[in-house]
PDB file of C-alpha atoms in Angstrom:
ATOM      1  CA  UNK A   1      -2.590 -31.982 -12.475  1.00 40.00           C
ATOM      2  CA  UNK A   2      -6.103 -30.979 -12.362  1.00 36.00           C
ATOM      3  CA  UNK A   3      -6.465 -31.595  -8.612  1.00 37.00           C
ATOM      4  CA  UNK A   4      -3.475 -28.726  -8.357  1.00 38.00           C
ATOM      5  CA  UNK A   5      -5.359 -26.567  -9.983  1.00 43.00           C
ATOM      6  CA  UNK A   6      -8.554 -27.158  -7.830  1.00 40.00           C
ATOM      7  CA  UNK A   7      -6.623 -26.547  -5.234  1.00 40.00           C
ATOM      8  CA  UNK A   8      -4.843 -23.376  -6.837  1.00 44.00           C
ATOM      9  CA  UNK A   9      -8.616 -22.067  -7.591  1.00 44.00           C
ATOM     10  CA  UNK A  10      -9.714 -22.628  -4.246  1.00 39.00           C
ATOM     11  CA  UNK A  11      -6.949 -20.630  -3.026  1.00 42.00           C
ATOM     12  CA  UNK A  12      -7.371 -18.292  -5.114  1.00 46.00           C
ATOM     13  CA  UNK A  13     -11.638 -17.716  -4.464  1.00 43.00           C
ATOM     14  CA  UNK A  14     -10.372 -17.483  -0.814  1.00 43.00           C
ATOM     15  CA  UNK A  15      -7.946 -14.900  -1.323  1.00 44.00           C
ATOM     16  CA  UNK A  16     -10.746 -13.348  -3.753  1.00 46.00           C
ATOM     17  CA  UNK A  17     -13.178 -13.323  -1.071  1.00 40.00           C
ATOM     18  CA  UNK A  18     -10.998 -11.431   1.444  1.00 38.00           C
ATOM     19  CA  UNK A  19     -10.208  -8.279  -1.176  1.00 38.00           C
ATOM     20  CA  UNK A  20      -7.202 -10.542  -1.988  1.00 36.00           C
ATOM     21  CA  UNK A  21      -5.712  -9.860  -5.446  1.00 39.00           C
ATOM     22  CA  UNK A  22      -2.641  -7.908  -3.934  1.00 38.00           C
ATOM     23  CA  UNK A  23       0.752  -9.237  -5.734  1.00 41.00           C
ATOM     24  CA  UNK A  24       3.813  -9.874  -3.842  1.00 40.00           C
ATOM     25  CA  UNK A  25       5.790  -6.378  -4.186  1.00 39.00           C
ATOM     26  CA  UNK A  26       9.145  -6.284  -6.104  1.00 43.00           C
ATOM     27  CA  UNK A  27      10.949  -2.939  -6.438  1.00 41.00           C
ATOM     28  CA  UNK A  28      11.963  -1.094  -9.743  1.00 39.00           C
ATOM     29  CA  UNK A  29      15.400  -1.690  -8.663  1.00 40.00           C
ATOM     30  CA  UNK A  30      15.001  -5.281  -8.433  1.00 44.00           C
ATOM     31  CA  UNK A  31      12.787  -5.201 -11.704  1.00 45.00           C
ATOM     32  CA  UNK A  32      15.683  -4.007 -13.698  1.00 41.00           C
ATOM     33  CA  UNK A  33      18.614  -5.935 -12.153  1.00 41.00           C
ATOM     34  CA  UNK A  34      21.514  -6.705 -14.102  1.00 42.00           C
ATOM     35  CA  UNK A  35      22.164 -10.406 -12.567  1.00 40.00           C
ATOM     36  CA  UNK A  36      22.536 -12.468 -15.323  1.00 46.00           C
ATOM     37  CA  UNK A  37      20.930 -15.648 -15.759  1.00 44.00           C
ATOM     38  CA  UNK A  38      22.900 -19.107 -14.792  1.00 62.00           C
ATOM     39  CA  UNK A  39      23.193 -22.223 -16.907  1.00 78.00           C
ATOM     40  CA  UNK A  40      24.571 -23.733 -13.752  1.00 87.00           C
ATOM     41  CA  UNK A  41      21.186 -24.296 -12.219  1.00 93.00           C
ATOM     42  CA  UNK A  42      18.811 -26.741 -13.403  1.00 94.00           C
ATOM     43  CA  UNK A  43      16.139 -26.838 -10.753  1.00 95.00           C
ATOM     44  CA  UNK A  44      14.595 -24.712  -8.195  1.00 95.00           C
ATOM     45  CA  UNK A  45      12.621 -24.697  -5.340  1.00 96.00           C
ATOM     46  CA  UNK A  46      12.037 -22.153  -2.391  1.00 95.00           C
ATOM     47  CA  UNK A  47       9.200 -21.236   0.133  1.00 95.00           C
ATOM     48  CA  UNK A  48       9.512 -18.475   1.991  1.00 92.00           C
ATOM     49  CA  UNK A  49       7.172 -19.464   4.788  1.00 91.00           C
ATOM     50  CA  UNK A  50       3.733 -18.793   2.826  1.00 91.00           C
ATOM     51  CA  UNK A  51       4.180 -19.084  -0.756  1.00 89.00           C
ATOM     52  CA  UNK A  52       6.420 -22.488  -2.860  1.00 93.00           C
ATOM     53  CA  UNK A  53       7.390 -22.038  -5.973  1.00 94.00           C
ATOM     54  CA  UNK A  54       8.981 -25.218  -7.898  1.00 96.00           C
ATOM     55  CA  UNK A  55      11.034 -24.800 -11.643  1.00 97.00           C
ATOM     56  CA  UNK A  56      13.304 -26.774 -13.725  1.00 96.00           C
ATOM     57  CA  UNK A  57      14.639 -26.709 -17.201  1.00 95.00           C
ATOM     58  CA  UNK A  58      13.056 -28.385 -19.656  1.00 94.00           C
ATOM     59  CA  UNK A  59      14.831 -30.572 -22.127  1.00 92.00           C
ATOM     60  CA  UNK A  60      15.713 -27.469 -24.451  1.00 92.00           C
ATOM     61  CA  UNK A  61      16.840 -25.520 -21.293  1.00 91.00           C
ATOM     62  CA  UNK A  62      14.230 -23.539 -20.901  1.00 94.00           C
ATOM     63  CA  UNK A  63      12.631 -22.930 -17.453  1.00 95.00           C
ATOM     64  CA  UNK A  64       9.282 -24.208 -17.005  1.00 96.00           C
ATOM     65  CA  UNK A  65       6.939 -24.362 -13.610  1.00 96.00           C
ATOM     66  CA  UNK A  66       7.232 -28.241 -12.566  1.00 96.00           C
ATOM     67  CA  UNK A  67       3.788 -27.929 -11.045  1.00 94.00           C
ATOM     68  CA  UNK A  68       1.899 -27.330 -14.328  1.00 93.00           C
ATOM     69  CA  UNK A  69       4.865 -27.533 -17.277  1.00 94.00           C
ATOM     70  CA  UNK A  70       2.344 -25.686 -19.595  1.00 93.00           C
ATOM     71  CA  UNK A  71       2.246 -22.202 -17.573  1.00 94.00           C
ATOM     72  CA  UNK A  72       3.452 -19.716 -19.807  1.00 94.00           C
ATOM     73  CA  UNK A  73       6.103 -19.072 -17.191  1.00 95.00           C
ATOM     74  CA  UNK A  74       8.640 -15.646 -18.314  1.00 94.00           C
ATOM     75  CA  UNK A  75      12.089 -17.907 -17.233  1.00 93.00           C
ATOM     76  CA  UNK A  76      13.509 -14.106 -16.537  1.00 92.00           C
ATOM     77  CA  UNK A  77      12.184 -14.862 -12.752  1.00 93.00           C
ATOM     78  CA  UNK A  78      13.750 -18.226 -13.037  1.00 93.00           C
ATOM     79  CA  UNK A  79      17.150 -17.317 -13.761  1.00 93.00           C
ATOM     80  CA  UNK A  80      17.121 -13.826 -11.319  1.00 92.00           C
ATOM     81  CA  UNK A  81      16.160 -16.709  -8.318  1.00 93.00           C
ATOM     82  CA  UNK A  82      18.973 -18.916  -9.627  1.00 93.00           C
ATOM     83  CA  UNK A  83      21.411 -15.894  -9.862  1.00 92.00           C
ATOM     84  CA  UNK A  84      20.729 -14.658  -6.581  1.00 92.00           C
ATOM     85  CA  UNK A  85      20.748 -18.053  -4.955  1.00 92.00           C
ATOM     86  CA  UNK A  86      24.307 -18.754  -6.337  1.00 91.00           C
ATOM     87  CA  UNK A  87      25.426 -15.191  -4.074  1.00 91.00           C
ATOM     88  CA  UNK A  88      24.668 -16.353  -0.971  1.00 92.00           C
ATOM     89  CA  UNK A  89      27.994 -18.737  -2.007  1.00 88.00           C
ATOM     90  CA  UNK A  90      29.648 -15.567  -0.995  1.00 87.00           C
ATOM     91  CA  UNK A  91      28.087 -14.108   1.644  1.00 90.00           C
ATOM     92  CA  UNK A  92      30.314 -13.229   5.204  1.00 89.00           C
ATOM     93  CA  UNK A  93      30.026 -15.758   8.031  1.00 90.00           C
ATOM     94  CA  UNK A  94      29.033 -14.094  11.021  1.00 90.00           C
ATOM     95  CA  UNK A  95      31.753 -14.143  13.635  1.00 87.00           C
ATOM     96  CA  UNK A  96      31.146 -16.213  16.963  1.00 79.00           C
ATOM     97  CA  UNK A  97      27.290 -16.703  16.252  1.00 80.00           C
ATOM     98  CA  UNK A  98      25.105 -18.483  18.431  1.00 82.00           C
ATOM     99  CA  UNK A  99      23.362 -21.282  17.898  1.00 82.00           C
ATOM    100  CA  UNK A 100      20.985 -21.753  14.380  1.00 78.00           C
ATOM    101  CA  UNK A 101      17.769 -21.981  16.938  1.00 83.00           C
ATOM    102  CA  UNK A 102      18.479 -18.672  17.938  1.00 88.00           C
ATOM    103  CA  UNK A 103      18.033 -17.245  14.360  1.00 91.00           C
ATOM    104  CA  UNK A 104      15.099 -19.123  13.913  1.00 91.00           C
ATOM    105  CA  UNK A 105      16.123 -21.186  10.745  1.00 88.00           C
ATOM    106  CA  UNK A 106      14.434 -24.317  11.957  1.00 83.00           C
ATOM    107  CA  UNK A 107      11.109 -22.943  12.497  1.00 87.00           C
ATOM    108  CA  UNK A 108      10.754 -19.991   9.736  1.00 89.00           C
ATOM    109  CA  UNK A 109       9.413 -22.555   7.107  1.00 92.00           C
ATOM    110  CA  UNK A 110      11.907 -20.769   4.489  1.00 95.00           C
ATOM    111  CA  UNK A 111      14.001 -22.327   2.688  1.00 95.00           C
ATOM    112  CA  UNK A 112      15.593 -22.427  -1.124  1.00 96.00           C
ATOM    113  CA  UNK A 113      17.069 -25.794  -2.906  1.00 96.00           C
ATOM    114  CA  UNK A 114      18.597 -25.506  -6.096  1.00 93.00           C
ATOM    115  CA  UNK A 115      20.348 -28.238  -8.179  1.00 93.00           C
ATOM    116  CA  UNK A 116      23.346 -27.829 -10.367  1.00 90.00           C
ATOM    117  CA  UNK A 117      24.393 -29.593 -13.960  1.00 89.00           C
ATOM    118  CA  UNK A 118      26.866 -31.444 -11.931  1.00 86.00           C
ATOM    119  CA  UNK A 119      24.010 -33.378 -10.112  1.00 87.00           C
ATOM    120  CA  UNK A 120      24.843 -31.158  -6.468  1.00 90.00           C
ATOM    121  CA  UNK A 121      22.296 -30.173  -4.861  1.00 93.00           C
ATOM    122  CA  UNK A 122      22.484 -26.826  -1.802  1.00 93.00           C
ATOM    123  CA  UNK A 123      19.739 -26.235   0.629  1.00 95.00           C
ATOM    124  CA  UNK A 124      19.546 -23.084   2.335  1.00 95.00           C
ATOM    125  CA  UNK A 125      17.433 -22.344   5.199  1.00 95.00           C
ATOM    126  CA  UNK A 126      16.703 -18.764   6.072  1.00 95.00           C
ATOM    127  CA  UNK A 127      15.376 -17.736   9.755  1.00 94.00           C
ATOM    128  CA  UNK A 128      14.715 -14.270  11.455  1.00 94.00           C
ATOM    129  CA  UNK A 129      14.916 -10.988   9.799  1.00 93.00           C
ATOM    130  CA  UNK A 130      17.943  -8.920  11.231  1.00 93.00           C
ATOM    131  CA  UNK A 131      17.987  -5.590  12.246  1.00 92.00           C
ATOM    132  CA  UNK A 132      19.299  -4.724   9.044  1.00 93.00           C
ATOM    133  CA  UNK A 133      16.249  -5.907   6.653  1.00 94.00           C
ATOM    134  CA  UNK A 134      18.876  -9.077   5.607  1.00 94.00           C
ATOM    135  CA  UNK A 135      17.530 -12.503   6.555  1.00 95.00           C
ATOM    136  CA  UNK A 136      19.797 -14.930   8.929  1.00 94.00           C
ATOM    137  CA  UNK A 137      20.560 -18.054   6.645  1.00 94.00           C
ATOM    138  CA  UNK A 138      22.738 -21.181   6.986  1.00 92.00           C
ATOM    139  CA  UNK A 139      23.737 -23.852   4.379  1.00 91.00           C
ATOM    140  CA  UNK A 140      22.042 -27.748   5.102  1.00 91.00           C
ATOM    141  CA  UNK A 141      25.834 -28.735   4.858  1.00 89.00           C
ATOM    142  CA  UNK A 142      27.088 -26.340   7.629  1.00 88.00           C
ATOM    143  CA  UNK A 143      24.491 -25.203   9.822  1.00 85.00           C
ATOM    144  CA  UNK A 144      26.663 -23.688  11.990  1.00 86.00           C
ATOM    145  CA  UNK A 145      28.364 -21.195   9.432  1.00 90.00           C
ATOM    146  CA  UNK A 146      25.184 -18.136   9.539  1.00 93.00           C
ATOM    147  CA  UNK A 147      25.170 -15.873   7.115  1.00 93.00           C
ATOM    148  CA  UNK A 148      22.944 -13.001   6.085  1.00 94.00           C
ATOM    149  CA  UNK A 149      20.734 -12.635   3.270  1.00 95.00           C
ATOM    150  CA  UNK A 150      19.484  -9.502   1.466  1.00 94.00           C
ATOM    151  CA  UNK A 151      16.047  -9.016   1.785  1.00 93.00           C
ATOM    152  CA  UNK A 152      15.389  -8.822  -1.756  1.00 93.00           C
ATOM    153  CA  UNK A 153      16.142 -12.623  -1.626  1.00 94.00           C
ATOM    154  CA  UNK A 154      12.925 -13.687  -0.232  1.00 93.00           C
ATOM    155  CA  UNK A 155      11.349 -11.266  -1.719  1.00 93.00           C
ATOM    156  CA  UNK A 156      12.027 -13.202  -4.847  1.00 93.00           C
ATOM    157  CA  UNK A 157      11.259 -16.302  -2.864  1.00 93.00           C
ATOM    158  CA  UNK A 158       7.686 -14.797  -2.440  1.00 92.00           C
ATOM    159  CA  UNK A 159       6.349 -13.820  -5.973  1.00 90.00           C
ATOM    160  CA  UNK A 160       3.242 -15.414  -6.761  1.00 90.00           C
ATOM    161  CA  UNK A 161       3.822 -17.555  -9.504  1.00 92.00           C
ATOM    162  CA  UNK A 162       0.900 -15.747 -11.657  1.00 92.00           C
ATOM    163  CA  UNK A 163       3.082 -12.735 -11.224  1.00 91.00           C
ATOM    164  CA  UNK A 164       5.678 -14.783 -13.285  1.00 93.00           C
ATOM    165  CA  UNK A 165       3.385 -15.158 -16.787  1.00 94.00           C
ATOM    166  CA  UNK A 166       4.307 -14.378 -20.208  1.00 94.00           C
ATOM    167  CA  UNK A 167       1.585 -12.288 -21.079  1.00 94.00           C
ATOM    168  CA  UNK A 168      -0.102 -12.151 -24.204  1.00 92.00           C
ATOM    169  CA  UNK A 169       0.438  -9.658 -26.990  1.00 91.00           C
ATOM    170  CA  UNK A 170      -2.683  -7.756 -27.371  1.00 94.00           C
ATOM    171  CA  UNK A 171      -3.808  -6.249 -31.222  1.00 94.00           C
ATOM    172  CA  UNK A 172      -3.350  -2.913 -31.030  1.00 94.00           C
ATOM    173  CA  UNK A 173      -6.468  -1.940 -33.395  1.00 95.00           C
ATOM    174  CA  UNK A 174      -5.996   1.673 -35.654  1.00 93.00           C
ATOM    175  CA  UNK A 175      -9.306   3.122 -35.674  1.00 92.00           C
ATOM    176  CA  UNK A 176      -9.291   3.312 -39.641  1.00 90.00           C
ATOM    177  CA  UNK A 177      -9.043  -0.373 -39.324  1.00 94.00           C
ATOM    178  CA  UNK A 178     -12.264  -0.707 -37.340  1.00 95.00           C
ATOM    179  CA  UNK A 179     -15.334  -2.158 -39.013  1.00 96.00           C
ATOM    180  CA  UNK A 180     -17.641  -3.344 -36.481  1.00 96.00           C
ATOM    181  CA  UNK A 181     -18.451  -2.130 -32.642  1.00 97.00           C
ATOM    182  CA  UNK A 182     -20.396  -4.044 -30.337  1.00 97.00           C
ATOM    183  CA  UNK A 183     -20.652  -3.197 -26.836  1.00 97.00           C
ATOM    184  CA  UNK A 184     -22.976  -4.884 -23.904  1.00 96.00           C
ATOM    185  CA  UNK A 185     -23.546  -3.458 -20.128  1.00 94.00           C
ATOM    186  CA  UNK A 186     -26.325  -5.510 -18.663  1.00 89.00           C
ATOM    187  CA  UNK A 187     -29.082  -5.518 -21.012  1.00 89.00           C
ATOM    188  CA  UNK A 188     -28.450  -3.393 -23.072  1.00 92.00           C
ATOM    189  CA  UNK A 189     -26.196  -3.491 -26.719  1.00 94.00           C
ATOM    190  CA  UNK A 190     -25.107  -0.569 -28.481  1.00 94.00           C
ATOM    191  CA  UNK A 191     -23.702  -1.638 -32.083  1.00 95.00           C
ATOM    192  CA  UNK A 192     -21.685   1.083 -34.473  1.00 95.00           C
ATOM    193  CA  UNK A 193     -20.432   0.580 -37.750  1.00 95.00           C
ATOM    194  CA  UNK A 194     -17.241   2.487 -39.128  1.00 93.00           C
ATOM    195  CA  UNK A 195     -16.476   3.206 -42.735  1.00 88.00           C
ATOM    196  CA  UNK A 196     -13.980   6.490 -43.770  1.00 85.00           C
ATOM    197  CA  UNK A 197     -13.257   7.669 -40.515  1.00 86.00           C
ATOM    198  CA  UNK A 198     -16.903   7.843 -39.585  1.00 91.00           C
ATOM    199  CA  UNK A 199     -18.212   6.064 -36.640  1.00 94.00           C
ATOM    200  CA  UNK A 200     -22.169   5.641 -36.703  1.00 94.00           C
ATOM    201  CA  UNK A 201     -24.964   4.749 -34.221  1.00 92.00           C
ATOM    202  CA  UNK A 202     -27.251   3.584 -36.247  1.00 88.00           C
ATOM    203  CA  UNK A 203     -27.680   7.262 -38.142  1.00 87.00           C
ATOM    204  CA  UNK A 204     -26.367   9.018 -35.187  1.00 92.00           C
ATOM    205  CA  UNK A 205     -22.260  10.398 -36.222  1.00 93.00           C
ATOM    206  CA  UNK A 206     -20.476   9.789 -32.976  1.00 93.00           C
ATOM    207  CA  UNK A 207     -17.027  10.387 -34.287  1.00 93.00           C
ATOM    208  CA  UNK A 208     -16.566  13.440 -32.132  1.00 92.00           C
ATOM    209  CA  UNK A 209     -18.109  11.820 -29.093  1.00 93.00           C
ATOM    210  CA  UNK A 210     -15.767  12.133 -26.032  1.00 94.00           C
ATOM    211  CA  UNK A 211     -16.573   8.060 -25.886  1.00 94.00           C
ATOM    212  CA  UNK A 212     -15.714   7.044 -28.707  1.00 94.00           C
ATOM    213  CA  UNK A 213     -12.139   9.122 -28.488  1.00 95.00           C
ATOM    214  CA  UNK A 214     -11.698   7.232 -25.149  1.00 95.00           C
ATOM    215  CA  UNK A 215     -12.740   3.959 -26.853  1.00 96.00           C
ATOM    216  CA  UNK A 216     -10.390   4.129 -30.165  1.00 96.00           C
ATOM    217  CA  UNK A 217      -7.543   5.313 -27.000  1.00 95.00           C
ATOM    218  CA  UNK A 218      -8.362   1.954 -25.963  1.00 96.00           C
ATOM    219  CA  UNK A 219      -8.630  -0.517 -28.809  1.00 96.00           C
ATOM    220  CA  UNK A 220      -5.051   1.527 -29.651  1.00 94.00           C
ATOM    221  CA  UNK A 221      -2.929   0.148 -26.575  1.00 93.00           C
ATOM    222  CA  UNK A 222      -4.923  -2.505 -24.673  1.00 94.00           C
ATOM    223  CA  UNK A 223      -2.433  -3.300 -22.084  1.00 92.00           C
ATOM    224  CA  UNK A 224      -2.424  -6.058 -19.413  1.00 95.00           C
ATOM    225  CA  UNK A 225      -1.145  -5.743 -15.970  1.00 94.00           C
ATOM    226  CA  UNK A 226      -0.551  -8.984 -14.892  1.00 93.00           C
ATOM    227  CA  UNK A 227      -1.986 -12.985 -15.004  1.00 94.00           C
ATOM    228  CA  UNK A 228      -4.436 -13.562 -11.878  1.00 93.00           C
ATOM    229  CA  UNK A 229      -5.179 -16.902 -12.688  1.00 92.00           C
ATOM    230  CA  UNK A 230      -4.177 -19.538 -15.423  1.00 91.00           C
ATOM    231  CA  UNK A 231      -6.516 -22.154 -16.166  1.00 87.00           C
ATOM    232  CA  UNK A 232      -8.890 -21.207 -13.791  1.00 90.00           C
ATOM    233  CA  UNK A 233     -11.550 -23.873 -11.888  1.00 86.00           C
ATOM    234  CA  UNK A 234     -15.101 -23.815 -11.873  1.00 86.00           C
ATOM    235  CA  UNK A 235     -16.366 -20.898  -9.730  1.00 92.00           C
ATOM    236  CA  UNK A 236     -13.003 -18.222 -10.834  1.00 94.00           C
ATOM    237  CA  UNK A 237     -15.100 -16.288 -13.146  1.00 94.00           C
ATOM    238  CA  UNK A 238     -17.661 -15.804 -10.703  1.00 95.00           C
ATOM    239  CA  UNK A 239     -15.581 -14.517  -7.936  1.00 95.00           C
ATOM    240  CA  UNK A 240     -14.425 -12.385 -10.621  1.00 95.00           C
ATOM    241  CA  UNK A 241     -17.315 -10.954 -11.694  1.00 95.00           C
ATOM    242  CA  UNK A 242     -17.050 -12.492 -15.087  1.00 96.00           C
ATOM    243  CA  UNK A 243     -20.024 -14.541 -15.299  1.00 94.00           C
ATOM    244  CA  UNK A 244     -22.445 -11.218 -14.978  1.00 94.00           C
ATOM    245  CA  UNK A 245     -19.538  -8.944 -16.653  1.00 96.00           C
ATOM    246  CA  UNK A 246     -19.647  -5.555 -16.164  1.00 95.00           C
ATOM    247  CA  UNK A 247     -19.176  -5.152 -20.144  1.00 96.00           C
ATOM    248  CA  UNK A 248     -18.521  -7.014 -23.266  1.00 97.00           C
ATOM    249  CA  UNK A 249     -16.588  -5.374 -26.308  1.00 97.00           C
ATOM    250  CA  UNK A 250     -16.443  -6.884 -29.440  1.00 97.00           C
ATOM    251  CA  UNK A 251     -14.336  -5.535 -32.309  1.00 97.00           C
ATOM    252  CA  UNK A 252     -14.142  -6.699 -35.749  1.00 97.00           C
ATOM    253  CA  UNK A 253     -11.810  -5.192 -37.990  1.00 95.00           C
ATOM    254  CA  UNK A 254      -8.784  -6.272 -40.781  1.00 92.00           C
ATOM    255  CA  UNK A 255      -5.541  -6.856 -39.759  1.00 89.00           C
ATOM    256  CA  UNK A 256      -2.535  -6.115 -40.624  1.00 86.00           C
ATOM    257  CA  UNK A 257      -2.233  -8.146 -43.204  1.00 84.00           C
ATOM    258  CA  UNK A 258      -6.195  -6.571 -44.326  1.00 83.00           C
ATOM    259  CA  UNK A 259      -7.600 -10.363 -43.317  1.00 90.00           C
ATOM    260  CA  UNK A 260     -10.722 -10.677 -41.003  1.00 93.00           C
ATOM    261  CA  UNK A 261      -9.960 -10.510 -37.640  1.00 95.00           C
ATOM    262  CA  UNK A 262     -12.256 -10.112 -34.109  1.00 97.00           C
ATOM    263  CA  UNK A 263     -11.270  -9.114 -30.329  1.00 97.00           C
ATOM    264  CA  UNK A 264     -13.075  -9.767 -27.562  1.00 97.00           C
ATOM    265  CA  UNK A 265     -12.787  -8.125 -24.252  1.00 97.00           C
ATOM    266  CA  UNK A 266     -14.938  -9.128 -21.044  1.00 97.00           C
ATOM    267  CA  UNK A 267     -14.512  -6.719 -18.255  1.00 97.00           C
ATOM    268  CA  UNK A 268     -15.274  -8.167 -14.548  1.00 97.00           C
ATOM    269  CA  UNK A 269     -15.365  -6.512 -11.353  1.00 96.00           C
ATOM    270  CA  UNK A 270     -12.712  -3.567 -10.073  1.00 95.00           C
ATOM    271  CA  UNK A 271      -9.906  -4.305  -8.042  1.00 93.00           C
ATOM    272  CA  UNK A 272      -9.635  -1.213  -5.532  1.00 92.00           C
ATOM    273  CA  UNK A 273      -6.362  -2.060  -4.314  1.00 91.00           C
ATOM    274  CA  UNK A 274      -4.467  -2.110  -7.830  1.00 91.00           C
ATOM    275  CA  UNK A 275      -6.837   0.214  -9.752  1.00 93.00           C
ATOM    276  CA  UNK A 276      -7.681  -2.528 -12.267  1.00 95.00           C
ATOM    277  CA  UNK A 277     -10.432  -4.836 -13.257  1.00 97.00           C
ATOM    278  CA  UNK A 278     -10.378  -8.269 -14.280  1.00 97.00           C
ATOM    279  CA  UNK A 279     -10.659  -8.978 -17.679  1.00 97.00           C
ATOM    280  CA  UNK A 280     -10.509 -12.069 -20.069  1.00 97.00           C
ATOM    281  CA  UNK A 281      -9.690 -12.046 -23.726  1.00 97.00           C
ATOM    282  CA  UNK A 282     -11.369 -13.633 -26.579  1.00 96.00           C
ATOM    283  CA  UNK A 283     -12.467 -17.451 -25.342  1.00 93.00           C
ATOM    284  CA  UNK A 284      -9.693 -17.968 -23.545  1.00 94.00           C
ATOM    285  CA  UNK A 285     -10.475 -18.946 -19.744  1.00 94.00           C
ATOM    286  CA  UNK A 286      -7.076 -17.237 -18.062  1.00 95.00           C
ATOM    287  CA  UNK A 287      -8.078 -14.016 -15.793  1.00 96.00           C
ATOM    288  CA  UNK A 288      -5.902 -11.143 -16.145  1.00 97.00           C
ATOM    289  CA  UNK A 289      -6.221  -7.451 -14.678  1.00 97.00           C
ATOM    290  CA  UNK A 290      -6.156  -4.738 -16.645  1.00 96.00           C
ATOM    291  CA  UNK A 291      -5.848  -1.084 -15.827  1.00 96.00           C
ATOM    292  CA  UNK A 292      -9.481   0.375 -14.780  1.00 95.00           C
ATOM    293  CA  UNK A 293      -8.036   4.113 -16.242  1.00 95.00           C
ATOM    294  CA  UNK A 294      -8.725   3.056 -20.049  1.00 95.00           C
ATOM    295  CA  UNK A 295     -11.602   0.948 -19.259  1.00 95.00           C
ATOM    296  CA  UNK A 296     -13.481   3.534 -17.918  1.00 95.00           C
ATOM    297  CA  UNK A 297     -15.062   3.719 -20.903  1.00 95.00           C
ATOM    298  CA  UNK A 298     -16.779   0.547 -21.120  1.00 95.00           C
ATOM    299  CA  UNK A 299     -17.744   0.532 -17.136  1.00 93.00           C
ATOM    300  CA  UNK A 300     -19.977   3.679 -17.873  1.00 92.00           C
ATOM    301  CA  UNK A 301     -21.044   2.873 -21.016  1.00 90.00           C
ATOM    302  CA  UNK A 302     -24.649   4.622 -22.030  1.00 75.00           C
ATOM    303  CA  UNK A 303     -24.761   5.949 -17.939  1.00 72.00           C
TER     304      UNK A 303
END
């Protein structure tokens, strides 16, 4: 297990290193579909040329990445795979086709196996895109019945697997429940205190401060975009900027239930391409991104 997630971190510096960092695009539509999920399948496992992705249910039924069974994998992606790999039962034959070679389902690399209660297992192998955006596919059992695919098929094939996480709940922090601030950029730490509404600097009031409205904004709906890497290797925090952070916040304040509590957010470097920064939470290891808008705050801290 730990030399897959080497080699997961070196893939994932790599990508780093190239302005990687780009997820696999899924559409609203697709995001909201209503295909229910299917206790007929019990295992998974697709490429679609690039990316493999590998899941089976656990003994409670629950899906769980068989490369690493502790992910914190959302089993929603599972079961949308499994619902739209049990369509292409239906799909139309094309009539008179030529032969598989020509569609390039031999050489595409693509291909989707998934395992029933029953002990059955399909295989699928998809080939050239058609005309229509639908992907030529044929079953391992009759290669000469093709079929077409919608393209939203390997687009679900594709999904980085990090895309897949069950993200954690962040507190969402009332500013009367604030006690302590602590923020570092660089060198320097600025440190406020907050009793009755008031926010202090030392003796400086900085209640009304257009910062500190942006910051209690913040600490109200801290909101992650998505997992970048889980369990990260030596080396992931660096590419990320996470060693030398951009800036550390550190919030103590009472909970819901009025007990002690502390959050700690570590802001790494900006990712251009999705507007959002990478970010780690308390002492946990696992990169996220967050949205750069609300953390805007922290980047220019004391500029």
């Amino acid at each position: 297990m730990r030399r897959y997630r080497c080699a997961a971190a070196i893939l994932l510096l790599a990508a780093l290193l190239c302005g990687c960092g780009q997820r696999s695009a899924e559409s609203e539509t697709e995001e909201n579909t209503d295909a229910q999920p299917s206790e007929a399948v019990t295992s998974l496992s697709c490429c679609d040329g690039a990316t493999t992705l590998r899941f089976h249910r656990d003994e409670v039924g629950a899906w769980v990445w068989t490369d690493d069974t502790s992910f914190p994998l959302d089993g929603q992606y599972a079961d949308r795979l499994a619902a739209a790999a049990l369509e292409l039962e239906q799909a139309q034959a094309l009539t008179a086709p030529d032969h598989p070679e020509t569609y390039g389902v031999y050489t595409s690399g693509k291909y989707l196996t998934l395992q029933r209660v029953d002990g059955e297992e399909v295989t699928y192998y998809f080939g050239d895109q058609a005309d229509s955006g639908e992907y030529y596919f044929c079953s391992a059992s009759d290669e000469s019945r093709i079929c077409l695919a919608p393209q939203r098929m390997l687009e679900l094939m594709g999904r980085s697997v990090y895309d897949m996480a069950l993200l954690p709940e962040l507190p969402a922090i009332e500013s009367d429940s604030v006690r302590i601030v602590v923020i570092t950029t660089g060198d320097q730490t600025d440190r406020m205190t907050v009793s009755r509404g008031r926010w202090l600097r030392g003796d400086e009031d900085v209640t009304d401060a257009e910062s500190t409205r942006q910051l209690i904004a913040l600490l109200a709906d801290p909101t992650l975009l998505r997992c970048v890497d889980y369990a990260p290797a030596a080396g992931a925090a660096l590419v990320c900027g996470l060693t030398a952070p951009t800036a550390v916040l550190r919030v103590e304040y009472a909970n819901r239930v009025g007990a002690d509590a502390e959050f700690v957010l570590t802001v790494g470097d900006y990712l251009a391409i999705e507007r959002g920064c990478y970010v780690t939470i308390n002492d946990d290891p696992t990169i996220y991104l967050m949205d750069a808008g609300p953390l805007a705050v922290l980047r220019n801290w004391g500029r």
